[in-house]
Short mmCIF file of C-alpha atoms in Angstrom, two decimals:
data_model
loop_
_atom_site.label_atom_id
_atom_site.label_comp_id
_atom_site.label_asym_id
_atom_site.label_seq_id
_atom_site.Cartn_x
_atom_site.Cartn_y
_atom_site.Cartn_z
CA MET T 195 30.71 75.24 -51.63
CA HIS T 196 29.28 78.71 -51.16
CA ALA T 197 31.97 79.63 -48.60
CA ARG T 198 34.64 78.48 -51.01
CA ASN T 199 33.28 80.74 -53.76
CA ILE T 200 33.26 83.72 -51.37
CA ALA T 201 36.89 83.06 -50.37
CA ILE T 202 37.99 82.80 -54.01
CA PHE T 203 36.12 85.99 -54.87
CA SER T 204 37.72 87.84 -51.94
CA ALA T 205 41.19 86.64 -52.93
CA ALA T 206 40.59 87.77 -56.50
CA ILE T 207 39.57 91.25 -55.35
CA LEU T 208 42.63 91.50 -53.10
CA ALA T 209 44.92 90.29 -55.89
CA GLY T 210 43.42 92.78 -58.29
CA ALA T 211 43.93 95.59 -55.88
CA LEU T 212 47.52 94.62 -55.27
CA GLY T 213 48.10 94.20 -58.96
CA GLY T 214 46.67 97.62 -59.65
CA SER T 215 48.97 99.12 -57.10
CA LEU T 216 51.96 97.43 -58.68
CA ILE T 217 51.11 98.43 -62.24
CA GLY T 218 51.17 102.12 -61.64
CA PRO T 219 52.51 104.19 -58.88
CA ARG T 220 49.77 105.49 -56.58
CA PRO T 221 49.94 107.47 -53.40
CA ALA T 222 50.54 105.38 -50.29
CA GLU T 223 47.55 106.88 -48.56
CA ALA T 224 45.19 105.87 -51.37
CA VAL T 225 46.62 102.36 -51.41
CA ALA T 226 46.22 102.02 -47.68
CA ARG T 227 42.64 103.23 -47.87
CA GLU T 228 41.82 100.70 -50.57
CA ILE T 229 43.41 97.92 -48.55
CA VAL T 230 41.32 98.91 -45.54
CA GLU T 231 38.19 98.92 -47.68
CA LEU T 232 39.09 95.54 -49.10
CA GLN T 233 39.66 94.17 -45.63
CA HIS T 234 36.28 95.57 -44.60
CA ASP T 235 34.64 93.94 -47.64
CA VAL T 236 36.32 90.63 -46.89
CA THR T 237 35.20 90.87 -43.27
CA SER T 238 31.63 91.58 -44.44
CA LEU T 239 31.73 88.64 -46.81
CA LEU T 240 33.02 86.31 -44.10
CA GLN T 241 30.31 87.54 -41.71
CA GLY T 242 27.70 86.95 -44.42
CA GLN T 243 29.10 83.47 -44.93
CA LYS T 244 28.83 82.81 -41.19
CA ASP T 245 25.27 84.12 -41.05
CA LEU T 246 24.30 82.00 -44.07
CA SER T 247 25.86 78.92 -42.49
CA THR T 248 23.96 79.58 -39.25
CA GLN T 249 20.69 80.02 -41.14
CA MET T 250 21.26 76.78 -43.08
CA THR T 251 21.93 74.94 -39.81
CA GLN T 252 18.70 76.29 -38.33
CA ASP T 253 16.73 75.39 -41.46
CA HIS T 254 18.19 71.88 -41.41
CA THR T 255 17.17 71.47 -37.76
CA VAL T 256 13.64 72.65 -38.51
CA MET T 257 13.35 70.30 -41.50
CA ARG T 258 14.62 67.36 -39.45
CA THR T 259 12.06 68.13 -36.75
CA LEU T 260 9.29 68.30 -39.38
CA VAL T 261 10.40 64.98 -40.89
CA GLU T 262 10.38 63.34 -37.46
CA GLN T 263 6.92 64.74 -36.72
CA SER T 264 5.69 63.52 -40.10
CA GLY T 265 7.05 60.05 -39.33
CA ASP T 266 5.24 60.01 -35.98
CA THR T 267 2.03 61.13 -37.68
CA VAL T 268 2.33 58.41 -40.33
CA GLY T 269 2.91 55.82 -37.61
CA LYS T 270 -0.20 56.96 -35.74
CA LEU T 271 -2.23 56.91 -38.96
CA ASN T 272 -1.07 53.35 -39.67
CA GLY T 273 -2.14 52.30 -36.19
CA THR T 274 -5.53 53.99 -36.61
CA ILE T 275 -6.07 52.35 -40.01
CA GLY T 276 -5.18 48.94 -38.56
CA ALA T 277 -7.68 49.45 -35.73
CA LEU T 278 -10.36 50.49 -38.24
CA GLN T 279 -9.69 47.43 -40.39
CA LYS T 280 -10.04 45.15 -37.35
CA SER T 281 -13.26 46.91 -36.37
CA MET T 282 -14.61 46.43 -39.90
CA GLN T 283 -13.73 42.74 -39.80
CA ASP T 284 -15.48 42.35 -36.43
CA VAL T 285 -18.54 44.20 -37.71
CA THR T 286 -18.62 42.03 -40.85
CA ALA T 287 -18.39 38.82 -38.80
CA ASN T 288 -21.13 39.95 -36.40
CA SER T 289 -23.31 41.07 -39.31
CA GLY T 290 -22.97 37.63 -40.94
CA ALA T 291 -24.09 35.90 -37.73
CA ARG T 292 -27.00 38.30 -37.32
CA LEU T 293 -28.06 37.82 -40.94
CA ASP T 294 -28.09 34.04 -40.47
CA THR T 295 -30.25 34.42 -37.36
CA MET T 296 -32.59 36.87 -39.10
CA SER T 297 -32.82 34.54 -42.09
CA THR T 298 -33.88 31.69 -39.82
CA GLN T 299 -36.47 33.90 -38.15
CA VAL T 300 -37.83 35.15 -41.49
CA GLN T 301 -38.13 31.59 -42.76
CA GLY T 302 -39.99 30.67 -39.59
CA LEU T 303 -42.44 33.53 -40.13
CA SER T 304 -42.81 32.54 -43.78
CA ASP T 305 -43.65 29.00 -42.76
CA ASN T 306 -46.20 30.31 -40.29
CA LEU T 307 -47.87 32.21 -43.12
CA GLU T 308 -47.77 29.17 -45.37
CA GLU T 309 -49.33 27.07 -42.63
CA ILE T 310 -52.09 29.65 -42.09
CA LYS T 311 -52.78 29.82 -45.82
CA SER T 312 -52.94 26.03 -45.97
CA ARG T 313 -55.37 25.90 -43.07
CA LEU T 314 -57.56 28.62 -44.58
CA GLY T 315 -57.66 26.72 -47.85
CA LYS T 316 -58.68 23.52 -46.08
CA LEU T 317 -61.31 25.33 -44.01
CA ASN T 318 -62.70 26.89 -47.17
CA GLN T 319 -62.90 23.46 -48.78
CA GLN T 320 -64.64 22.09 -45.71
CA LEU T 321 -67.18 24.91 -45.92
CA VAL T 322 -67.80 24.12 -49.56
CA ASP T 323 -68.25 20.43 -48.74
CA LEU T 324 -70.60 21.33 -45.89
CA GLN T 325 -72.68 23.52 -48.16
CA ASN T 326 -72.88 20.76 -50.74
CA THR T 327 -73.92 18.28 -48.04
CA VAL T 328 -76.63 20.63 -46.74
CA GLN T 329 -77.93 21.18 -50.26
CA SER T 330 -77.99 17.43 -50.82
CA ILE T 331 -79.91 16.91 -47.59
CA ASP T 332 -82.36 19.63 -48.52
CA ALA T 333 -82.89 18.02 -51.89
CA LYS T 334 -83.52 14.61 -50.29
CA ILE T 335 -85.92 16.10 -47.74
CA SER T 336 -87.77 17.92 -50.47
CA GLY T 337 -88.00 14.68 -52.45
CA GLY T 338 -89.49 12.76 -49.50
CA GLY T 339 -86.31 10.99 -48.44
CA GLY T 340 -86.02 12.80 -45.10
CA ALA T 341 -86.09 9.70 -42.91
CA GLY T 342 -82.99 8.22 -44.42
CA ALA T 343 -81.21 11.55 -45.03
CA THR T 344 -80.93 12.79 -41.46
CA PRO T 345 -78.34 10.21 -40.28
CA THR T 346 -76.30 10.96 -43.36
CA ALA T 347 -76.22 14.64 -42.49
CA SER T 348 -75.29 13.85 -38.91
CA ASN T 349 -72.47 11.55 -39.97
CA SER T 350 -71.18 13.98 -42.56
CA GLY T 351 -71.27 16.97 -40.28
CA GLY T 352 -69.82 15.04 -37.34
CA GLY T 353 -67.04 13.64 -39.45
CA MET T 354 -66.02 17.06 -40.69
CA SER T 355 -66.10 18.69 -37.30
CA SER T 356 -64.00 15.99 -35.64
CA GLN T 357 -61.53 15.36 -38.45
CA PRO T 358 -58.30 17.40 -38.22
CA ALA T 359 -56.88 19.13 -41.27
CA SER T 360 -54.81 16.88 -43.52
CA GLY T 361 -51.67 18.85 -42.69
CA SER T 362 -52.03 17.84 -39.04
CA ARG T 363 -53.45 14.31 -39.30
CA PRO T 364 -51.16 11.74 -37.66
CA PRO T 365 -50.00 8.85 -39.81
CA SER T 366 -51.11 5.32 -39.25
CA GLY T 367 -49.44 3.84 -36.19
CA ALA T 368 -48.99 7.23 -34.48
CA ALA T 369 -49.92 7.39 -30.84
CA THR T 370 -53.17 9.34 -30.68
CA GLY T 371 -54.92 7.96 -27.63
CA GLY T 372 -54.43 8.76 -23.99
CA GLY T 373 -52.70 12.10 -24.69
CA SER T 374 -49.35 10.37 -25.30
CA ALA T 375 -48.38 12.84 -28.05
CA PRO T 376 -49.25 16.53 -28.53
CA SER T 377 -51.14 17.49 -31.65
CA ALA T 378 -49.22 18.19 -34.84
CA ASP T 379 -50.23 21.86 -34.73
CA THR T 380 -49.00 22.22 -31.16
CA LEU T 381 -45.63 20.59 -31.81
CA TYR T 382 -44.96 22.52 -35.01
CA SER T 383 -46.09 25.91 -33.66
CA ASN T 384 -44.07 25.46 -30.47
CA GLY T 385 -41.02 24.45 -32.51
CA LEU T 386 -41.27 27.59 -34.67
CA ARG T 387 -41.75 29.77 -31.61
CA ASP T 388 -38.72 28.33 -29.86
CA ILE T 389 -36.38 28.41 -32.86
CA THR T 390 -37.22 32.06 -33.58
CA GLY T 391 -36.70 32.79 -29.88
CA GLY T 392 -33.29 31.12 -29.83
CA ASN T 393 -34.39 28.18 -27.63
CA TYR T 394 -32.62 25.72 -29.90
CA ASP T 395 -32.49 22.67 -27.63
CA LEU T 396 -36.21 22.81 -26.92
CA ALA T 397 -37.04 23.48 -30.57
CA ARG T 398 -34.93 20.46 -31.62
CA LYS T 399 -36.91 18.16 -29.31
CA GLU T 400 -40.22 19.52 -30.62
CA PHE T 401 -39.31 19.07 -34.27
CA GLN T 402 -37.95 15.59 -33.58
CA ASP T 403 -41.24 14.68 -31.90
CA TYR T 404 -43.12 16.12 -34.86
CA LEU T 405 -41.19 13.89 -37.25
CA LYS T 406 -41.65 10.91 -34.92
CA TYR T 407 -45.43 11.18 -34.79
CA TYR T 408 -46.33 13.13 -37.95
CA GLY T 409 -43.52 12.27 -40.37
CA ASP T 410 -45.79 11.97 -43.45
CA THR T 411 -47.59 15.34 -43.17
CA ASP T 412 -47.15 18.36 -45.43
CA LEU T 413 -44.96 20.18 -42.89
CA ALA T 414 -42.64 17.28 -42.07
CA SER T 415 -40.00 18.52 -44.52
CA ASN T 416 -40.07 21.92 -42.81
CA ALA T 417 -39.49 20.29 -39.43
CA GLN T 418 -36.55 18.35 -40.88
CA PHE T 419 -35.09 21.53 -42.41
CA TYR T 420 -35.29 23.34 -39.08
CA LEU T 421 -33.30 20.57 -37.43
CA GLY T 422 -30.54 21.52 -39.87
CA GLU T 423 -30.98 25.23 -39.06
CA ILE T 424 -30.65 24.54 -35.35
CA ALA T 425 -27.41 22.58 -35.87
CA TYR T 426 -26.06 25.34 -38.15
CA SER T 427 -26.91 28.07 -35.63
CA GLN T 428 -25.04 26.12 -32.96
CA LYS T 429 -22.04 25.78 -35.31
CA ASN T 430 -22.46 21.99 -35.43
CA TYR T 431 -21.89 22.05 -39.18
CA GLU T 432 -21.35 18.31 -39.66
CA GLN T 433 -24.74 17.55 -38.08
CA ALA T 434 -26.28 20.37 -40.11
CA VAL T 435 -25.11 18.76 -43.36
CA THR T 436 -26.67 15.46 -42.25
CA GLU T 437 -30.01 17.13 -41.47
CA TYR T 438 -30.09 19.07 -44.76
CA ASP T 439 -29.30 15.87 -46.66
CA ARG T 440 -32.35 14.24 -45.08
CA VAL T 441 -34.52 17.04 -46.47
CA LEU T 442 -33.08 16.50 -49.96
CA THR T 443 -33.36 12.70 -49.77
CA ASN T 444 -36.64 12.17 -47.91
CA TYR T 445 -38.67 15.10 -49.26
CA PRO T 446 -37.75 15.62 -52.94
CA LYS T 447 -40.87 17.74 -53.58
CA SER T 448 -40.46 20.03 -50.55
CA PHE T 449 -40.33 23.77 -51.12
CA LYS T 450 -37.35 23.71 -48.72
CA LEU T 451 -35.10 22.15 -51.37
CA ALA T 452 -33.47 25.44 -52.39
CA PRO T 453 -32.69 26.61 -48.83
CA ALA T 454 -31.51 23.11 -47.88
CA HIS T 455 -29.05 23.05 -50.82
CA LEU T 456 -27.87 26.59 -49.96
CA LYS T 457 -27.31 25.96 -46.27
CA LYS T 458 -25.68 22.59 -46.95
CA GLY T 459 -23.16 24.32 -49.22
CA MET T 460 -22.45 26.99 -46.60
CA ALA T 461 -22.03 24.33 -43.90
CA LEU T 462 -19.56 22.41 -46.08
CA VAL T 463 -17.53 25.60 -46.54
CA GLU T 464 -17.48 26.11 -42.76
CA LEU T 465 -16.19 22.52 -42.39
CA GLY T 466 -13.28 23.37 -44.71
CA GLN T 467 -14.71 21.32 -47.60
CA LYS T 468 -14.57 24.25 -49.99
CA THR T 469 -14.74 22.24 -53.23
CA ALA T 470 -17.91 20.40 -52.18
CA GLY T 471 -19.41 23.58 -50.79
CA VAL T 472 -18.75 25.55 -53.98
CA ARG T 473 -20.28 22.75 -56.04
CA GLU T 474 -23.43 22.87 -53.90
CA LEU T 475 -23.68 26.68 -54.16
CA ARG T 476 -23.25 26.59 -57.93
CA ASP T 477 -26.01 23.99 -58.07
CA VAL T 478 -28.31 26.44 -56.27
CA VAL T 479 -27.53 29.16 -58.83
CA ARG T 480 -28.20 26.76 -61.70
CA ARG T 481 -31.37 25.09 -60.38
CA PHE T 482 -33.15 27.95 -58.61
CA PRO T 483 -32.72 31.14 -60.69
CA GLY T 484 -34.50 34.26 -59.55
CA THR T 485 -34.84 33.11 -55.92
CA GLU T 486 -33.46 34.58 -52.72
CA GLU T 487 -31.35 31.43 -52.38
CA GLU T 488 -29.72 32.09 -55.76
CA ARG T 489 -28.83 35.65 -54.68
CA ARG T 490 -27.30 34.42 -51.42
CA ALA T 491 -25.39 31.64 -53.22
CA ARG T 492 -23.92 34.17 -55.66
CA ALA T 493 -22.89 36.45 -52.79
CA LYS T 494 -21.21 33.56 -50.95
CA LEU T 495 -19.33 32.47 -54.08
CA LYS T 496 -18.13 36.04 -54.59
CA GLU T 497 -17.00 36.15 -50.96
CA LEU T 498 -15.03 32.93 -51.53
CA GLY T 499 -13.41 34.44 -54.62
CA VAL T 500 -14.61 31.81 -57.05
CA ALA T 501 -16.59 32.03 -60.28
CA VAL T 502 -20.34 31.51 -60.19
CA SER T 503 -20.12 28.76 -62.78
CA ALA T 504 -17.30 26.27 -63.27
CA SER T 505 -14.97 27.00 -66.19
CA ASN T 506 -14.99 24.62 -69.10
#
């Protein structure tokens, strides 16, 4: 377009010059000089047009190179972003597994503390009972009843020293003679140690033995819950649901109800039973407000992209 305008302009100048020479008589030398100047101008214009065309070609080549480089850069950025997204997904998956393991370990430590507190409370009560017994014996001795009081003191003291705490007393019918079964404390402590150490098969056997011999003690529901945790950690989600259900059915007053409901819901989700799992998680939010289990249930529901409570 630009070259066309230059050509038209040059033709107009040449036509004007010729017209001027035709209108009035002018010396031949002057006319020739003007023609030469016009030719020189036209030549200059054509050269300028050529230079401009060359410059435009060079600019176009540079722009095309820049566009190609930009395309390569965008492609590399897309590849980098894809790799970062995959890395984030891997990190998220690994973090979830680690959090589950840490949660199991923390619960094991919490149960250890609860067991220690329970034992301390029972020891304190035994001390109080012993003090009361001693005071009673002293009172009888002071009142002249020493002959009949001494056996009572011996029986009372002997009974308290040989009687295990109620949390570790085997139920009726349990094998207690001949060393056929470890003590309740030994089984439970070993089970906690092995589950926190990742020795799941050994821990399962220990908790199963605990339930076999000491199924009516205060810590039996904990042992049952940890059977579910072991199955969940080994990705045996169907068995985990069964074990958690036994906590909910057999131990309705256990303080493991909230975690059993939570982990049952998460196991159902892993099994692909999303509707049942979501219902279980919502039940945790409704029944156990303000607990760690409620917070985790809310987070899982958010991860699943569902509302915390069912819509009316």
